[in-house]
Backbone as XML, in Angstrom:
<?xml version="1.0"?>
<chain id="A" units="angstrom">
  <residue number="1" name="MET">
    <atom name="N" x="0.846" y="-1.162" z="0.045"/>
    <atom name="CA" x="-0.502" y="-0.339" z="0.103"/>
    <atom name="C" x="1.100" y="1.006" z="0.253"/>
  </residue>
  <residue number="2" name="SER">
    <atom name="N" x="0.185" y="1.968" z="-1.013"/>
    <atom name="CA" x="1.220" y="3.187" z="-0.746"/>
    <atom name="C" x="1.274" y="4.050" z="0.463"/>
  </residue>
  <residue number="3" name="GLN">
    <atom name="N" x="1.600" y="5.247" z="0.286"/>
    <atom name="CA" x="1.596" y="6.521" z="0.948"/>
    <atom name="C" x="0.087" y="7.073" z="1.020"/>
  </residue>
  <residue number="4" name="PRO">
    <atom name="N" x="-0.381" y="7.811" z="-0.149"/>
    <atom name="CA" x="-0.972" y="7.705" z="-0.269"/>
    <atom name="C" x="-2.471" y="7.505" z="0.052"/>
  </residue>
  <residue number="5" name="ASP">
    <atom name="N" x="-2.032" y="6.033" z="-0.247"/>
    <atom name="CA" x="-3.272" y="5.043" z="0.224"/>
    <atom name="C" x="-3.527" y="4.912" z="1.189"/>
  </residue>
  <residue number="6" name="GLN">
    <atom name="N" x="-2.426" y="4.739" z="2.570"/>
    <atom name="CA" x="-2.296" y="5.064" z="3.989"/>
    <atom name="C" x="-2.691" y="5.824" z="4.160"/>
  </residue>
  <residue number="7" name="LEU">
    <atom name="N" x="-2.074" y="6.911" z="3.817"/>
    <atom name="CA" x="-2.873" y="8.696" z="4.414"/>
    <atom name="C" x="-4.228" y="8.776" z="4.899"/>
  </residue>
  <residue number="8" name="GLN">
    <atom name="N" x="-4.981" y="7.858" z="3.313"/>
    <atom name="CA" x="-6.494" y="7.996" z="2.506"/>
    <atom name="C" x="-7.555" y="7.091" z="3.597"/>
  </residue>
  <residue number="9" name="GLU">
    <atom name="N" x="-6.799" y="6.194" z="4.197"/>
    <atom name="CA" x="-7.310" y="4.958" z="5.039"/>
    <atom name="C" x="-7.118" y="5.542" z="6.157"/>
  </residue>
  <residue number="10" name="LEU">
    <atom name="N" x="-5.954" y="6.213" z="6.785"/>
    <atom name="CA" x="-5.902" y="6.959" z="8.115"/>
    <atom name="C" x="-6.841" y="8.413" z="8.108"/>
  </residue>
  <residue number="11" name="LEU">
    <atom name="N" x="-7.196" y="9.117" z="7.319"/>
    <atom name="CA" x="-7.864" y="10.538" z="6.738"/>
    <atom name="C" x="-9.036" y="9.759" z="7.239"/>
  </residue>
  <residue number="12" name="GLN">
    <atom name="N" x="-9.993" y="8.316" z="7.097"/>
    <atom name="CA" x="-11.077" y="7.984" z="6.823"/>
    <atom name="C" x="-11.362" y="7.374" z="8.371"/>
  </residue>
  <residue number="13" name="ARG">
    <atom name="N" x="-10.462" y="6.967" z="8.929"/>
    <atom name="CA" x="-10.314" y="6.780" z="10.410"/>
    <atom name="C" x="-10.851" y="7.310" z="11.260"/>
  </residue>
  <residue number="14" name="VAL">
    <atom name="N" x="-9.757" y="8.492" z="10.683"/>
    <atom name="CA" x="-10.449" y="9.614" z="11.855"/>
    <atom name="C" x="-11.247" y="9.834" z="12.258"/>
  </residue>
  <residue number="15" name="ALA">
    <atom name="N" x="-11.842" y="10.222" z="10.990"/>
    <atom name="CA" x="-13.168" y="10.841" z="10.490"/>
    <atom name="C" x="-14.657" y="10.345" z="11.157"/>
  </residue>
  <residue number="16" name="ALA">
    <atom name="N" x="-14.240" y="8.546" z="10.901"/>
    <atom name="CA" x="-15.344" y="7.635" z="11.480"/>
    <atom name="C" x="-15.184" y="7.790" z="12.918"/>
  </residue>
  <residue number="17" name="LEU">
    <atom name="N" x="-14.301" y="7.892" z="13.778"/>
    <atom name="CA" x="-13.745" y="8.143" z="14.814"/>
    <atom name="C" x="-14.658" y="9.284" z="14.778"/>
  </residue>
  <residue number="18" name="GLU">
    <atom name="N" x="-14.533" y="11.124" z="14.651"/>
    <atom name="CA" x="-15.399" y="12.003" z="15.250"/>
    <atom name="C" x="-16.494" y="11.639" z="14.833"/>
  </residue>
  <residue number="19" name="ALA">
    <atom name="N" x="-16.960" y="11.310" z="13.519"/>
    <atom name="CA" x="-18.455" y="9.973" z="14.188"/>
    <atom name="C" x="-18.756" y="9.443" z="15.040"/>
  </residue>
  <residue number="20" name="ARG">
    <atom name="N" x="-18.262" y="8.787" z="15.588"/>
    <atom name="CA" x="-18.667" y="8.422" z="16.438"/>
    <atom name="C" x="-18.614" y="8.230" z="17.420"/>
  </residue>
  <residue number="21" name="GLU">
    <atom name="N" x="-16.933" y="9.976" z="17.814"/>
    <atom name="CA" x="-17.314" y="10.088" z="18.907"/>
    <atom name="C" x="-18.710" y="11.728" z="18.849"/>
  </residue>
  <residue number="22" name="GLN">
    <atom name="N" x="-19.400" y="11.694" z="18.133"/>
    <atom name="CA" x="-20.267" y="12.884" z="18.228"/>
    <atom name="C" x="-21.271" y="12.796" z="18.371"/>
  </residue>
  <residue number="23" name="ALA">
    <atom name="N" x="-21.651" y="10.738" z="18.046"/>
    <atom name="CA" x="-22.277" y="10.483" z="18.027"/>
    <atom name="C" x="-22.983" y="9.975" z="19.538"/>
  </residue>
  <residue number="24" name="LEU">
    <atom name="N" x="-21.757" y="9.566" z="20.068"/>
    <atom name="CA" x="-22.409" y="9.348" z="21.693"/>
    <atom name="C" x="-21.574" y="10.624" z="22.492"/>
  </residue>
  <residue number="25" name="THR">
    <atom name="N" x="-21.725" y="11.867" z="22.191"/>
    <atom name="CA" x="-21.650" y="12.773" z="23.337"/>
    <atom name="C" x="-22.894" y="13.379" z="23.109"/>
  </residue>
  <residue number="26" name="ALA">
    <atom name="N" x="-23.410" y="12.548" z="21.606"/>
    <atom name="CA" x="-25.256" y="13.294" z="21.457"/>
    <atom name="C" x="-26.219" y="12.494" z="22.375"/>
  </residue>
  <residue number="27" name="ALA">
    <atom name="N" x="-25.841" y="11.435" z="22.389"/>
    <atom name="CA" x="-26.822" y="10.121" z="23.140"/>
    <atom name="C" x="-26.752" y="10.189" z="24.991"/>
  </residue>
  <residue number="28" name="SER">
    <atom name="N" x="-25.169" y="10.863" z="25.400"/>
    <atom name="CA" x="-24.532" y="10.779" z="26.686"/>
    <atom name="C" x="-25.803" y="12.072" z="27.363"/>
  </residue>
  <residue number="29" name="ASN">
    <atom name="N" x="-25.631" y="13.474" z="26.315"/>
    <atom name="CA" x="-26.262" y="14.922" z="26.788"/>
    <atom name="C" x="-27.741" y="14.350" z="26.714"/>
  </residue>
  <residue number="30" name="ALA">
    <atom name="N" x="-28.329" y="13.341" z="25.972"/>
    <atom name="CA" x="-29.705" y="12.040" z="25.977"/>
    <atom name="C" x="-29.877" y="12.021" z="26.894"/>
  </residue>
  <residue number="31" name="TYR">
    <atom name="N" x="-29.320" y="11.132" z="27.480"/>
    <atom name="CA" x="-30.157" y="10.668" z="28.996"/>
    <atom name="C" x="-29.514" y="11.169" z="29.636"/>
  </residue>
  <residue number="32" name="GLN">
    <atom name="N" x="-28.138" y="12.596" z="29.819"/>
    <atom name="CA" x="-28.492" y="13.364" z="31.076"/>
    <atom name="C" x="-29.974" y="14.113" z="31.030"/>
  </residue>
  <residue number="33" name="ALA">
    <atom name="N" x="-30.006" y="14.986" z="29.996"/>
    <atom name="CA" x="-32.018" y="15.758" z="29.902"/>
    <atom name="C" x="-32.915" y="14.349" z="30.019"/>
  </residue>
  <residue number="34" name="ILE">
    <atom name="N" x="-32.955" y="13.192" z="30.126"/>
    <atom name="CA" x="-33.805" y="12.252" z="30.498"/>
    <atom name="C" x="-33.695" y="11.729" z="31.897"/>
  </residue>
  <residue number="35" name="ILE">
    <atom name="N" x="-32.332" y="11.580" z="32.505"/>
    <atom name="CA" x="-32.316" y="11.438" z="33.729"/>
    <atom name="C" x="-32.729" y="11.877" z="34.332"/>
  </residue>
  <residue number="36" name="THR">
    <atom name="N" x="-32.107" y="14.101" z="34.096"/>
    <atom name="CA" x="-32.108" y="14.442" z="35.050"/>
    <atom name="C" x="-34.212" y="15.113" z="35.284"/>
  </residue>
  <residue number="37" name="THR">
    <atom name="N" x="-34.671" y="14.824" z="34.516"/>
    <atom name="CA" x="-35.858" y="15.538" z="34.271"/>
    <atom name="C" x="-36.498" y="14.608" z="35.155"/>
  </residue>
  <residue number="38" name="MET">
    <atom name="N" x="-36.489" y="13.248" z="35.299"/>
    <atom name="CA" x="-36.741" y="12.492" z="35.673"/>
    <atom name="C" x="-37.258" y="12.835" z="36.785"/>
  </residue>
  <residue number="39" name="LEU">
    <atom name="N" x="-35.755" y="12.802" z="37.282"/>
    <atom name="CA" x="-35.224" y="13.161" z="39.141"/>
    <atom name="C" x="-36.283" y="13.886" z="39.489"/>
  </residue>
  <residue number="40" name="GLY">
    <atom name="N" x="-35.943" y="14.974" z="38.683"/>
    <atom name="CA" x="-36.511" y="16.255" z="38.975"/>
    <atom name="C" x="-38.048" y="16.643" z="39.068"/>
  </residue>
  <residue number="41" name="ASN">
    <atom name="N" x="-38.734" y="15.808" z="38.519"/>
    <atom name="CA" x="-40.273" y="15.721" z="38.573"/>
    <atom name="C" x="-40.313" y="15.033" z="39.397"/>
  </residue>
  <residue number="42" name="LEU">
    <atom name="N" x="-39.432" y="13.923" z="39.986"/>
    <atom name="CA" x="-40.006" y="12.627" z="41.540"/>
    <atom name="C" x="-40.597" y="13.419" z="42.534"/>
  </residue>
  <residue number="43" name="ASP">
    <atom name="N" x="-40.967" y="13.707" z="43.814"/>
    <atom name="CA" x="-41.338" y="14.270" z="45.203"/>
    <atom name="C" x="-39.388" y="13.876" z="45.584"/>
  </residue>
  <residue number="44" name="LYS">
    <atom name="N" x="-38.875" y="14.961" z="45.868"/>
    <atom name="CA" x="-38.633" y="15.451" z="46.911"/>
    <atom name="C" x="-37.971" y="13.053" z="47.672"/>
  </residue>
  <residue number="45" name="THR">
    <atom name="N" x="-38.550" y="13.022" z="47.628"/>
    <atom name="CA" x="-38.216" y="12.017" z="49.170"/>
    <atom name="C" x="-37.542" y="11.116" z="48.112"/>
  </residue>
  <residue number="46" name="ASP">
    <atom name="N" x="-38.675" y="10.993" z="46.936"/>
    <atom name="CA" x="-37.919" y="9.422" z="46.407"/>
    <atom name="C" x="-36.186" y="9.537" z="45.807"/>
  </residue>
  <residue number="47" name="ARG">
    <atom name="N" x="-36.615" y="11.322" z="45.371"/>
    <atom name="CA" x="-35.132" y="11.502" z="43.972"/>
    <atom name="C" x="-34.171" y="10.889" z="45.199"/>
  </residue>
  <residue number="48" name="ASP">
    <atom name="N" x="-34.128" y="11.987" z="46.975"/>
    <atom name="CA" x="-33.248" y="11.809" z="48.120"/>
    <atom name="C" x="-33.092" y="9.691" z="47.739"/>
  </residue>
  <residue number="49" name="ARG">
    <atom name="N" x="-33.884" y="9.334" z="47.473"/>
    <atom name="CA" x="-33.208" y="7.791" z="47.701"/>
    <atom name="C" x="-33.010" y="7.190" z="46.963"/>
  </residue>
  <residue number="50" name="ILE">
    <atom name="N" x="-32.987" y="7.398" z="45.846"/>
    <atom name="CA" x="-32.703" y="7.065" z="44.311"/>
    <atom name="C" x="-30.843" y="7.700" z="44.410"/>
  </residue>
  <residue number="51" name="ILE">
    <atom name="N" x="-31.334" y="9.137" z="44.266"/>
    <atom name="CA" x="-29.631" y="10.030" z="44.205"/>
    <atom name="C" x="-28.700" y="9.236" z="45.639"/>
  </residue>
  <residue number="52" name="ALA">
    <atom name="N" x="-29.430" y="9.447" z="47.195"/>
    <atom name="CA" x="-28.547" y="8.256" z="47.715"/>
    <atom name="C" x="-27.903" y="6.698" z="47.399"/>
  </residue>
  <residue number="53" name="MET">
    <atom name="N" x="-28.827" y="5.849" z="46.746"/>
    <atom name="CA" x="-28.115" y="4.608" z="46.025"/>
    <atom name="C" x="-27.838" y="4.644" z="45.574"/>
  </residue>
  <residue number="54" name="ILE">
    <atom name="N" x="-28.005" y="5.472" z="44.620"/>
    <atom name="CA" x="-26.757" y="6.353" z="43.060"/>
    <atom name="C" x="-25.552" y="5.660" z="44.324"/>
  </residue>
  <residue number="55" name="ASP">
    <atom name="N" x="-25.480" y="7.352" z="44.334"/>
    <atom name="CA" x="-24.864" y="7.616" z="45.111"/>
    <atom name="C" x="-23.307" y="6.474" z="45.713"/>
  </residue>
  <residue number="56" name="GLN">
    <atom name="N" x="-24.404" y="6.007" z="47.192"/>
    <atom name="CA" x="-23.673" y="4.568" z="47.245"/>
    <atom name="C" x="-23.189" y="3.064" z="46.189"/>
  </residue>
  <residue number="57" name="ALA">
    <atom name="N" x="-23.778" y="3.200" z="45.299"/>
    <atom name="CA" x="-23.290" y="2.405" z="43.832"/>
    <atom name="C" x="-21.593" y="1.781" z="43.596"/>
  </residue>
  <residue number="58" name="HIS">
    <atom name="N" x="-22.247" y="3.967" z="43.773"/>
    <atom name="CA" x="-20.629" y="4.675" z="43.280"/>
    <atom name="C" x="-19.633" y="4.784" z="44.011"/>
  </residue>
  <residue number="59" name="GLU">
    <atom name="N" x="-19.789" y="5.019" z="45.466"/>
    <atom name="CA" x="-18.542" y="4.503" z="46.484"/>
    <atom name="C" x="-18.313" y="3.022" z="47.498"/>
  </residue>
  <residue number="60" name="ILE">
    <atom name="N" x="-18.934" y="1.905" z="46.186"/>
    <atom name="CA" x="-18.617" y="0.547" z="46.149"/>
    <atom name="C" x="-18.308" y="0.694" z="45.290"/>
  </residue>
  <residue number="61" name="ALA">
    <atom name="N" x="-18.341" y="0.831" z="44.102"/>
    <atom name="CA" x="-16.923" y="0.462" z="42.928"/>
    <atom name="C" x="-16.109" y="1.206" z="43.194"/>
  </residue>
  <residue number="62" name="TYR">
    <atom name="N" x="-16.121" y="2.540" z="43.534"/>
    <atom name="CA" x="-14.829" y="2.868" z="43.439"/>
    <atom name="C" x="-13.749" y="2.456" z="44.430"/>
  </residue>
  <residue number="63" name="ALA">
    <atom name="N" x="-14.026" y="1.657" z="45.887"/>
    <atom name="CA" x="-13.243" y="1.380" z="45.847"/>
    <atom name="C" x="-13.175" y="0.092" z="45.822"/>
  </residue>
  <residue number="64" name="ARG">
    <atom name="N" x="-14.262" y="-0.893" z="45.744"/>
    <atom name="CA" x="-13.874" y="-2.111" z="45.185"/>
    <atom name="C" x="-11.758" y="-2.109" z="44.007"/>
  </residue>
  <residue number="65" name="ALA">
    <atom name="N" x="-12.029" y="-0.859" z="42.737"/>
    <atom name="CA" x="-10.923" y="-0.694" z="42.675"/>
    <atom name="C" x="-10.000" y="0.349" z="42.947"/>
  </residue>
  <residue number="66" name="ILE">
    <atom name="N" x="-10.278" y="0.917" z="44.079"/>
    <atom name="CA" x="-8.250" y="1.184" z="44.642"/>
    <atom name="C" x="-8.049" y="0.212" z="45.529"/>
  </residue>
  <residue number="67" name="GLN">
    <atom name="N" x="-8.862" y="-0.899" z="45.402"/>
    <atom name="CA" x="-8.490" y="-2.206" z="46.764"/>
    <atom name="C" x="-8.095" y="-3.756" z="45.169"/>
  </residue>
  <residue number="68" name="ARG">
    <atom name="N" x="-8.481" y="-3.086" z="44.009"/>
    <atom name="CA" x="-7.826" y="-4.466" z="43.440"/>
    <atom name="C" x="-6.463" y="-3.287" z="42.305"/>
  </residue>
  <residue number="69" name="SER">
    <atom name="N" x="-6.157" y="-2.358" z="43.090"/>
    <atom name="CA" x="-5.786" y="-1.442" z="41.937"/>
    <atom name="C" x="-5.760" y="-0.419" z="40.794"/>
  </residue>
  <residue number="70" name="ASN">
    <atom name="N" x="-7.349" y="-0.648" z="40.579"/>
    <atom name="CA" x="-7.371" y="-0.444" z="38.957"/>
    <atom name="C" x="-7.821" y="1.045" z="38.477"/>
  </residue>
  <residue number="71" name="GLU">
    <atom name="N" x="-6.693" y="1.498" z="37.992"/>
    <atom name="CA" x="-6.820" y="2.722" z="37.799"/>
    <atom name="C" x="-7.892" y="3.380" z="36.840"/>
  </residue>
  <residue number="72" name="PRO">
    <atom name="N" x="-7.924" y="2.720" z="35.236"/>
    <atom name="CA" x="-9.137" y="2.412" z="34.810"/>
    <atom name="C" x="-9.917" y="3.223" z="35.549"/>
  </residue>
  <residue number="73" name="GLN">
    <atom name="N" x="-10.073" y="1.923" z="35.576"/>
    <atom name="CA" x="-11.570" y="2.018" z="36.935"/>
    <atom name="C" x="-11.753" y="2.487" z="37.700"/>
  </residue>
  <residue number="74" name="LYS">
    <atom name="N" x="-10.597" y="2.824" z="38.206"/>
    <atom name="CA" x="-11.002" y="4.228" z="39.744"/>
    <atom name="C" x="-11.109" y="5.669" z="38.007"/>
  </residue>
  <residue number="75" name="GLN">
    <atom name="N" x="-10.661" y="5.652" z="37.388"/>
    <atom name="CA" x="-10.486" y="6.927" z="36.857"/>
    <atom name="C" x="-11.848" y="7.011" z="36.421"/>
  </residue>
  <residue number="76" name="LYS">
    <atom name="N" x="-12.754" y="5.689" z="35.320"/>
    <atom name="CA" x="-13.895" y="6.001" z="34.977"/>
    <atom name="C" x="-14.923" y="6.263" z="35.746"/>
  </residue>
  <residue number="77" name="ILE">
    <atom name="N" x="-15.442" y="5.602" z="36.665"/>
    <atom name="CA" x="-15.525" y="5.678" z="38.131"/>
    <atom name="C" x="-15.691" y="7.342" z="38.724"/>
  </residue>
  <residue number="78" name="LYS">
    <atom name="N" x="-14.437" y="7.712" z="38.820"/>
    <atom name="CA" x="-14.657" y="9.779" z="38.941"/>
    <atom name="C" x="-15.085" y="9.828" z="38.471"/>
  </residue>
  <residue number="79" name="ARG">
    <atom name="N" x="-14.940" y="10.285" z="36.925"/>
    <atom name="CA" x="-15.298" y="10.965" z="36.312"/>
    <atom name="C" x="-17.040" y="10.590" z="35.592"/>
  </residue>
  <residue number="80" name="ALA">
    <atom name="N" x="-17.677" y="8.850" z="35.739"/>
    <atom name="CA" x="-19.098" y="9.219" z="36.020"/>
    <atom name="C" x="-19.520" y="9.830" z="36.603"/>
  </residue>
  <residue number="81" name="ASP">
    <atom name="N" x="-18.966" y="9.148" z="38.329"/>
    <atom name="CA" x="-19.585" y="10.042" z="39.227"/>
    <atom name="C" x="-19.711" y="11.367" z="39.797"/>
  </residue>
  <residue number="82" name="ASP">
    <atom name="N" x="-18.574" y="12.476" z="38.869"/>
    <atom name="CA" x="-18.600" y="14.001" z="38.520"/>
    <atom name="C" x="-20.180" y="14.702" z="37.553"/>
  </residue>
  <residue number="83" name="VAL">
    <atom name="N" x="-20.448" y="13.282" z="37.062"/>
    <atom name="CA" x="-21.290" y="14.131" z="35.836"/>
    <atom name="C" x="-22.682" y="13.285" z="35.928"/>
  </residue>
  <residue number="84" name="ALA">
    <atom name="N" x="-22.818" y="12.181" z="37.097"/>
    <atom name="CA" x="-24.212" y="12.011" z="38.162"/>
    <atom name="C" x="-24.010" y="13.504" z="39.410"/>
  </residue>
  <residue number="85" name="GLN">
    <atom name="N" x="-23.241" y="13.547" z="39.722"/>
    <atom name="CA" x="-23.569" y="14.700" z="41.193"/>
    <atom name="C" x="-24.023" y="15.713" z="40.009"/>
  </residue>
  <residue number="86" name="ARG">
    <atom name="N" x="-23.544" y="16.533" z="39.475"/>
    <atom name="CA" x="-24.272" y="17.552" z="38.337"/>
    <atom name="C" x="-25.259" y="17.625" z="37.955"/>
  </residue>
  <residue number="87" name="MET">
    <atom name="N" x="-25.431" y="16.226" z="37.272"/>
    <atom name="CA" x="-27.022" y="15.805" z="36.995"/>
    <atom name="C" x="-27.579" y="15.812" z="38.755"/>
  </residue>
  <residue number="88" name="PHE">
    <atom name="N" x="-28.136" y="15.117" z="39.337"/>
    <atom name="CA" x="-28.299" y="15.395" z="40.730"/>
    <atom name="C" x="-28.405" y="17.157" z="40.491"/>
  </residue>
  <residue number="89" name="MET">
    <atom name="N" x="-27.270" y="17.636" z="40.911"/>
    <atom name="CA" x="-27.109" y="19.030" z="41.448"/>
    <atom name="C" x="-28.711" y="20.030" z="40.566"/>
  </residue>
  <residue number="90" name="PHE">
    <atom name="N" x="-28.386" y="19.875" z="39.295"/>
    <atom name="CA" x="-29.732" y="20.272" z="38.619"/>
    <atom name="C" x="-30.772" y="19.577" z="38.849"/>
  </residue>
  <residue number="91" name="ALA">
    <atom name="N" x="-31.731" y="18.338" z="38.905"/>
    <atom name="CA" x="-32.021" y="17.821" z="39.187"/>
    <atom name="C" x="-33.355" y="17.902" z="41.129"/>
  </residue>
  <residue number="92" name="GLN">
    <atom name="N" x="-31.821" y="18.828" z="41.216"/>
    <atom name="CA" x="-33.198" y="19.621" z="43.173"/>
    <atom name="C" x="-32.296" y="20.728" z="42.739"/>
  </residue>
  <residue number="93" name="GLY">
    <atom name="N" x="-32.382" y="21.118" z="42.247"/>
    <atom name="CA" x="-32.753" y="22.706" z="42.252"/>
    <atom name="C" x="-31.381" y="23.920" z="42.238"/>
  </residue>
  <residue number="94" name="LYS">
    <atom name="N" x="-30.200" y="22.827" z="42.306"/>
    <atom name="CA" x="-29.268" y="23.918" z="42.473"/>
    <atom name="C" x="-28.150" y="24.183" z="41.741"/>
  </residue>
  <residue number="95" name="THR">
    <atom name="N" x="-27.440" y="24.345" z="42.173"/>
    <atom name="CA" x="-26.678" y="25.075" z="40.591"/>
    <atom name="C" x="-25.564" y="24.403" z="41.084"/>
  </residue>
  <residue number="96" name="SER">
    <atom name="N" x="-24.297" y="24.005" z="40.144"/>
    <atom name="CA" x="-23.946" y="22.714" z="39.912"/>
    <atom name="C" x="-22.759" y="23.322" z="40.620"/>
  </residue>
  <residue number="97" name="GLN">
    <atom name="N" x="-22.568" y="22.412" z="41.961"/>
    <atom name="CA" x="-20.608" y="22.878" z="42.635"/>
    <atom name="C" x="-19.892" y="21.325" z="41.980"/>
  </residue>
  <residue number="98" name="PRO">
    <atom name="N" x="-18.035" y="22.023" z="42.380"/>
    <atom name="CA" x="-17.776" y="20.883" z="42.607"/>
    <atom name="C" x="-17.337" y="19.821" z="43.630"/>
  </residue>
  <residue number="99" name="ARG">
    <atom name="N" x="-16.891" y="18.643" z="43.906"/>
    <atom name="CA" x="-17.018" y="17.896" z="45.138"/>
    <atom name="C" x="-15.788" y="17.971" z="45.856"/>
  </residue>
</chain>
């Protein structure tokens, strides 16, 4: 395969990855909006109970990742927790604050 052919193939792969990233971002934003809206429409007791259960699940998963010295998993959980906390704050009518 010649260099121009390799370059063309590489450019096609980059374009495919960029399209996939855009699709995943759109899907993530949609799910966040749906979950935030659903939580925001629950009564306070149910919403707080669901948020507490999700927080507990994140803490358990994070502790397991630490115990297993699984740094990639630990980072994924931290990022997911950051997103979840922003959604919870919004659903509760609070402004987003760093944890």
